[in-house]
CSV table of C-alpha atoms in Angstrom, one decimal:
chain,number,residue,atom,x,y,z
A,4,MET,CA,134.1,-14.2,111.1
A,5,ALA,CA,133.3,-10.7,110.0
A,6,SER,CA,129.8,-9.8,110.8
A,7,ALA,CA,127.1,-7.1,110.2
A,8,ALA,CA,127.4,-5.4,106.9
A,9,MET,CA,129.4,-2.2,106.6
A,10,THR,CA,128.1,0.4,104.1
A,11,ILE,CA,130.8,1.3,101.6
A,12,PRO,CA,129.9,4.2,99.3
A,13,HIS,CA,129.2,3.2,95.8
A,14,ASP,CA,129.8,6.8,94.4
A,15,HIS,CA,133.5,6.9,94.8
A,16,ASP,CA,133.6,10.2,92.9
A,17,ALA,CA,131.9,11.8,95.8
A,18,ILE,CA,134.8,10.9,98.2
A,19,ARG,CA,137.3,13.7,98.5
A,20,ALA,CA,141.0,13.7,99.4
A,21,PRO,CA,141.8,14.6,103.1
A,22,SER,CA,141.7,18.3,104.1
A,23,ALA,CA,144.7,20.6,103.9
A,24,LEU,CA,144.8,20.7,107.7
A,25,LEU,CA,145.1,17.0,108.1
A,26,ALA,CA,147.8,16.9,105.3
A,27,LEU,CA,149.8,19.7,106.8
A,28,THR,CA,149.9,18.2,110.3
A,29,GLU,CA,151.0,14.7,109.1
A,30,LEU,CA,154.6,15.1,110.1
A,31,PRO,CA,154.2,16.4,113.6
A,32,ARG,CA,151.5,13.8,114.3
A,33,ALA,CA,153.7,11.0,113.0
A,34,LEU,CA,156.6,12.2,115.1
A,35,ALA,CA,154.3,12.1,118.2
A,36,GLU,CA,153.4,8.5,117.4
A,37,LEU,CA,157.0,7.5,117.1
A,38,GLY,CA,157.7,9.2,120.4
A,39,SER,CA,155.0,7.3,122.1
A,40,LEU,CA,156.6,3.9,121.4
A,41,PRO,CA,158.7,3.8,124.6
A,42,PHE,CA,155.6,4.4,126.7
A,43,ALA,CA,153.7,1.7,124.8
A,44,ALA,CA,156.5,-0.8,125.0
A,45,PRO,CA,154.9,-2.9,127.9
A,46,VAL,CA,151.6,-3.2,126.1
A,47,LEU,CA,153.3,-4.0,122.7
A,48,ALA,CA,155.3,-6.8,124.5
A,49,SER,CA,152.1,-8.3,125.7
A,50,ALA,CA,150.7,-8.9,122.2
A,51,PRO,CA,150.3,-12.5,121.1
A,52,ARG,CA,153.6,-14.2,120.2
A,53,GLY,CA,154.3,-15.3,116.7
A,54,ASP,CA,154.8,-18.8,115.4
A,55,GLY,CA,157.9,-18.0,113.3
A,56,HIS,CA,156.2,-17.9,109.9
A,57,PRO,CA,157.6,-15.4,107.3
A,58,VAL,CA,156.2,-11.9,106.9
A,59,LEU,CA,157.0,-9.7,104.0
A,60,VAL,CA,156.6,-6.0,104.7
A,61,LEU,CA,156.0,-3.6,101.7
A,62,PRO,CA,156.7,0.1,102.1
A,63,GLY,CA,154.4,3.0,100.9
A,64,PHE,CA,154.8,5.3,97.9
A,65,ILE,CA,158.3,6.7,97.5
A,66,ALA,CA,159.4,5.0,100.7
A,67,SER,CA,162.0,2.3,101.0
A,68,ASP,CA,162.7,-0.5,103.5
A,69,THR,CA,164.1,2.1,105.9
A,70,SER,CA,160.5,3.2,106.5
A,71,THR,CA,159.4,-0.2,107.7
A,72,LEU,CA,162.4,-0.9,109.9
A,73,VAL,CA,160.6,-0.2,113.2
A,74,LEU,CA,157.7,-2.5,112.2
A,75,ARG,CA,160.0,-5.3,111.1
A,76,ARG,CA,162.1,-5.1,114.2
A,77,TYR,CA,159.0,-5.3,116.3
A,78,LEU,CA,157.7,-8.3,114.4
A,79,LYS,CA,161.1,-10.1,114.8
A,80,LYS,CA,160.9,-9.5,118.5
A,81,MET,CA,157.5,-11.0,118.6
A,82,GLY,CA,158.7,-14.2,116.9
A,83,TYR,CA,158.2,-13.7,113.2
A,84,ASP,CA,160.6,-14.1,110.3
A,85,ALA,CA,160.2,-10.5,109.0
A,86,HIS,CA,161.5,-9.7,105.6
A,87,ALA,CA,162.2,-6.4,103.8
A,88,TRP,CA,160.9,-6.2,100.2
A,89,GLU,CA,164.4,-5.3,98.8
A,90,LEU,CA,163.1,-3.6,95.7
A,91,GLY,CA,164.3,-0.1,96.5
A,92,ARG,CA,162.0,2.9,96.7
A,93,ASN,CA,158.3,2.1,96.0
A,94,LEU,CA,157.8,3.8,92.7
A,95,GLY,CA,155.0,1.6,91.5
A,96,PRO,CA,155.8,-0.4,88.3
A,97,LYS,CA,159.3,1.0,88.3
A,98,ALA,CA,160.0,-1.0,91.5
A,99,ILE,CA,157.9,-4.2,91.0
A,100,GLY,CA,157.6,-4.5,87.3
A,101,ALA,CA,154.8,-3.7,84.9
A,102,GLU,CA,152.8,-6.7,86.0
A,103,GLY,CA,154.3,-7.0,89.5
A,104,GLU,CA,156.6,-9.8,88.4
A,105,LYS,CA,159.5,-8.6,90.6
A,106,LEU,CA,157.4,-8.6,93.7
A,107,VAL,CA,155.9,-12.0,92.9
A,108,ALA,CA,159.5,-13.3,92.5
A,109,ARG,CA,160.5,-11.8,95.9
A,110,LEU,CA,157.4,-13.5,97.5
A,111,ARG,CA,158.2,-16.8,95.8
A,112,ALA,CA,161.8,-16.7,96.9
A,113,ILE,CA,160.8,-16.3,100.6
A,114,HIS,CA,158.2,-19.0,100.2
A,115,ASP,CA,160.7,-21.4,98.6
A,116,LEU,CA,163.4,-20.6,101.2
A,117,THR,CA,161.1,-21.1,104.3
A,118,GLY,CA,158.8,-23.7,102.9
A,119,GLN,CA,155.9,-21.7,104.5
A,120,LYS,CA,153.2,-19.4,103.3
A,121,VAL,CA,154.1,-15.7,103.7
A,122,SER,CA,152.0,-13.1,105.4
A,123,LEU,CA,152.0,-9.7,103.6
A,124,VAL,CA,151.9,-6.4,105.4
A,125,GLY,CA,151.6,-3.5,103.0
A,126,TRP,CA,151.7,0.2,103.9
A,127,SER,CA,149.6,2.5,101.7
A,128,LEU,CA,150.6,1.7,98.0
A,129,GLY,CA,152.4,-1.3,99.4
A,130,GLY,CA,149.1,-2.6,100.6
A,131,ILE,CA,147.5,-2.3,97.1
A,132,MET,CA,150.5,-4.3,95.8
A,133,ALA,CA,150.1,-6.9,98.5
A,134,ARG,CA,146.4,-7.5,97.5
A,135,ILE,CA,147.3,-7.9,93.9
A,136,VAL,CA,150.1,-10.3,94.6
A,137,ALA,CA,147.9,-12.3,96.9
A,138,CYS,CA,145.5,-12.7,93.9
A,139,ARG,CA,148.3,-13.8,91.6
A,140,ALA,CA,150.1,-16.2,94.0
A,141,PRO,CA,147.6,-17.3,96.6
A,142,ASP,CA,149.4,-20.6,97.2
A,143,ALA,CA,152.3,-18.6,98.7
A,144,VAL,CA,150.3,-16.2,100.8
A,145,ARG,CA,149.0,-16.8,104.3
A,146,GLN,CA,147.1,-13.5,104.9
A,147,VAL,CA,147.2,-9.8,103.9
A,148,ILE,CA,147.2,-6.8,106.2
A,149,THR,CA,147.0,-3.3,104.7
A,150,LEU,CA,147.9,0.0,106.5
A,151,GLY,CA,146.1,3.0,105.1
A,152,SER,CA,145.9,1.5,101.6
A,153,PRO,CA,143.4,3.2,99.2
A,154,PHE,CA,142.4,0.1,97.4
A,155,ALA,CA,138.6,0.6,97.4
A,156,GLY,CA,138.1,3.8,95.4
A,157,SER,CA,139.5,6.4,93.1
A,158,PRO,CA,143.2,7.3,93.4
A,159,LYS,CA,142.0,10.9,93.1
A,160,ALA,CA,140.6,10.7,96.6
A,161,THR,CA,144.2,11.0,97.8
A,162,ASN,CA,146.6,14.0,98.0
A,163,VAL,CA,149.4,12.2,96.1
A,164,TRP,CA,147.9,10.9,92.9
A,165,ARG,CA,149.6,13.6,90.8
A,166,ALA,CA,152.9,12.9,92.4
A,167,TYR,CA,152.4,9.2,91.7
A,168,GLU,CA,151.8,9.8,88.0
A,169,LEU,CA,154.8,12.1,87.8
A,170,LEU,CA,157.3,9.9,89.6
A,171,THR,CA,156.1,6.5,88.3
A,172,GLY,CA,155.0,7.3,84.8
A,173,HIS,CA,152.0,5.2,85.6
A,174,HIS,CA,148.8,7.1,84.6
A,175,ILE,CA,145.9,6.3,86.9
A,176,GLU,CA,143.4,6.5,84.0
A,177,SER,CA,145.2,4.0,81.9
A,178,ASP,CA,143.7,0.6,81.2
A,179,ASN,CA,146.5,-1.1,83.0
A,180,ALA,CA,146.1,1.0,86.1
A,181,LYS,CA,142.3,0.5,86.1
A,182,SER,CA,142.7,-3.2,85.8
A,183,GLN,CA,145.1,-3.4,88.6
A,184,LEU,CA,143.0,-1.2,90.9
A,185,ALA,CA,139.9,-3.4,90.1
A,186,GLU,CA,142.0,-6.5,91.1
A,187,ALA,CA,143.1,-4.8,94.3
A,188,ALA,CA,139.6,-3.8,95.2
A,189,SER,CA,138.2,-7.3,95.4
A,190,PRO,CA,138.9,-9.2,98.6
A,191,PRO,CA,142.0,-11.4,98.2
A,192,PRO,CA,141.5,-15.2,98.2
A,193,VAL,CA,143.2,-15.3,101.6
A,194,PRO,CA,142.2,-13.7,104.9
A,195,SER,CA,142.7,-9.9,104.9
A,196,THR,CA,142.6,-7.1,107.4
A,197,ALA,CA,142.5,-3.4,106.5
A,198,ILE,CA,143.8,-1.0,109.1
A,199,TYR,CA,142.9,2.7,108.6
A,200,SER,CA,142.6,6.1,110.3
A,201,ARG,CA,139.9,8.7,109.9
A,202,GLU,CA,142.6,11.3,110.6
A,203,ASP,CA,144.6,10.2,107.6
A,204,GLY,CA,146.0,13.3,105.9
A,205,VAL,CA,147.1,11.5,102.7
A,206,VAL,CA,144.4,9.2,101.6
A,207,ALA,CA,140.6,9.2,102.2
A,208,TRP,CA,139.9,6.7,104.9
A,209,GLN,CA,136.6,5.7,103.2
A,210,ILE,CA,138.6,3.9,100.4
A,211,CYS,CA,140.9,2.1,102.8
A,212,ARG,CA,138.3,-0.4,104.1
A,213,GLU,CA,137.7,-4.0,103.2
A,214,GLN,CA,134.3,-5.3,101.9
A,215,PRO,CA,132.2,-7.5,104.2
A,216,GLY,CA,133.2,-11.2,103.9
A,217,PRO,CA,133.8,-14.4,105.9
A,218,ALA,CA,137.6,-13.7,106.1
A,219,THR,CA,137.8,-9.9,106.0
A,220,ASP,CA,138.0,-7.3,108.7
A,221,ASN,CA,138.6,-3.6,109.3
A,222,ILE,CA,140.5,-2.1,112.2
A,223,GLU,CA,140.2,1.7,112.8
A,224,VAL,CA,143.0,3.4,114.7
A,225,HIS,CA,143.7,7.1,115.6
A,226,GLY,CA,146.7,8.6,113.9
A,227,SER,CA,148.4,10.0,110.8
A,228,HIS,CA,149.1,8.2,107.5
A,229,ILE,CA,152.9,8.5,107.5
A,230,GLY,CA,153.0,7.4,111.1
A,231,LEU,CA,151.1,4.1,110.6
A,232,GLY,CA,154.2,2.0,110.7
A,233,VAL,CA,155.3,3.4,114.1
A,234,ASN,CA,151.8,3.8,115.6
A,235,PRO,CA,151.6,1.6,118.8
A,236,ALA,CA,148.0,0.7,118.1
A,237,VAL,CA,148.8,-0.4,114.6
A,238,LEU,CA,151.8,-2.5,115.7
A,239,TYR,CA,149.7,-4.3,118.3
A,240,ALA,CA,146.9,-4.9,115.8
A,241,VAL,CA,149.4,-6.3,113.2
A,242,ALA,CA,150.9,-8.6,115.7
A,243,ASP,CA,147.5,-9.8,116.8
A,244,ARG,CA,146.4,-10.6,113.3
A,245,LEU,CA,149.6,-12.4,112.4
A,246,ALA,CA,149.4,-14.6,115.6
A,247,GLN,CA,146.3,-16.4,114.3
A,248,ALA,CA,146.6,-20.0,113.3
A,249,GLU,CA,146.6,-20.5,109.6
A,250,ASP,CA,143.4,-22.5,109.7
A,251,ASP,CA,141.6,-20.5,112.4
A,252,TRP,CA,141.3,-16.9,111.2
A,253,HIS,CA,138.8,-14.6,113.1
A,254,PRO,CA,138.1,-10.9,113.3
A,255,PHE,CA,139.9,-8.6,115.7
A,256,ASP,CA,138.7,-8.7,119.3
A,257,ARG,CA,137.9,-5.1,120.6
A,258,HIS,CA,136.4,-6.1,123.9
A,259,GLY,CA,137.7,-4.9,127.3
A,260,VAL,CA,140.6,-2.4,127.4
A,261,LYS,CA,141.0,-2.6,123.7
A,262,SER,CA,137.7,-0.8,123.2
A,263,LEU,CA,139.4,2.4,124.6
A,264,VAL,CA,141.9,2.3,121.7
A,265,TYR,CA,140.1,0.7,118.8
A,266,PRO,CA,136.7,2.1,117.8
A,267,ALA,CA,134.0,-0.5,117.5
A,268,ALA,CA,133.9,-0.6,113.7
A,269,GLY,CA,134.8,-3.8,111.8
A,270,HIS,CA,132.1,-4.1,109.2
A,271,ALA,CA,129.5,-2.4,111.3
């Protein structure tokens, strides 16, 4: 289980969005991460194999299922029943419904079809949605994994909050938005792992970390925000988390060679 307390800033207003340098280098860094996949293939193939349970992958803001294709293909090769979200581009409430009802319906459909609880993997905004859905339909969710999802602080600690309001029509200061963010900030009623990068050029890494708890963990990686879904370290970590038995969740093991790739963070 998660150990030693991690200090999460209480003054979220003091956390700033990533620097212009990190933001401007997002694309080349993401392309480098994508290009590293062939070299990382042997290691990725050595990750723990899946048990066939369903996994629903949620894309980030503005992105569609195309953005999660590499991740879903990898999970299928590792033995999981990986599903696209099939709700078009992620434009917040325009995609999932004002109360997330469309996403809940998608989750329920997979749960009913397979007869198994569904693991949720959400990238950025998709991770916030995954946490909310897990709170609303915990009986259908096995675990939640977020990739660079800013669920633990102010949306203004990102470089995209203005674009989010413009394209979604969802104002971050509205009562509805504040209520949903508060719901996402609390640990879900199922095991949850937050994967994040300090080099994230889109969202402040400080607000992408899970609170200490008996079934929560944080995994730090090196890389960009828009490359999280093709980052070899992320893919391996996701496969490792999904491979755990439903009744035997435990934190990510960073011992041995893994310590060279994954900083010893967790909740420490």
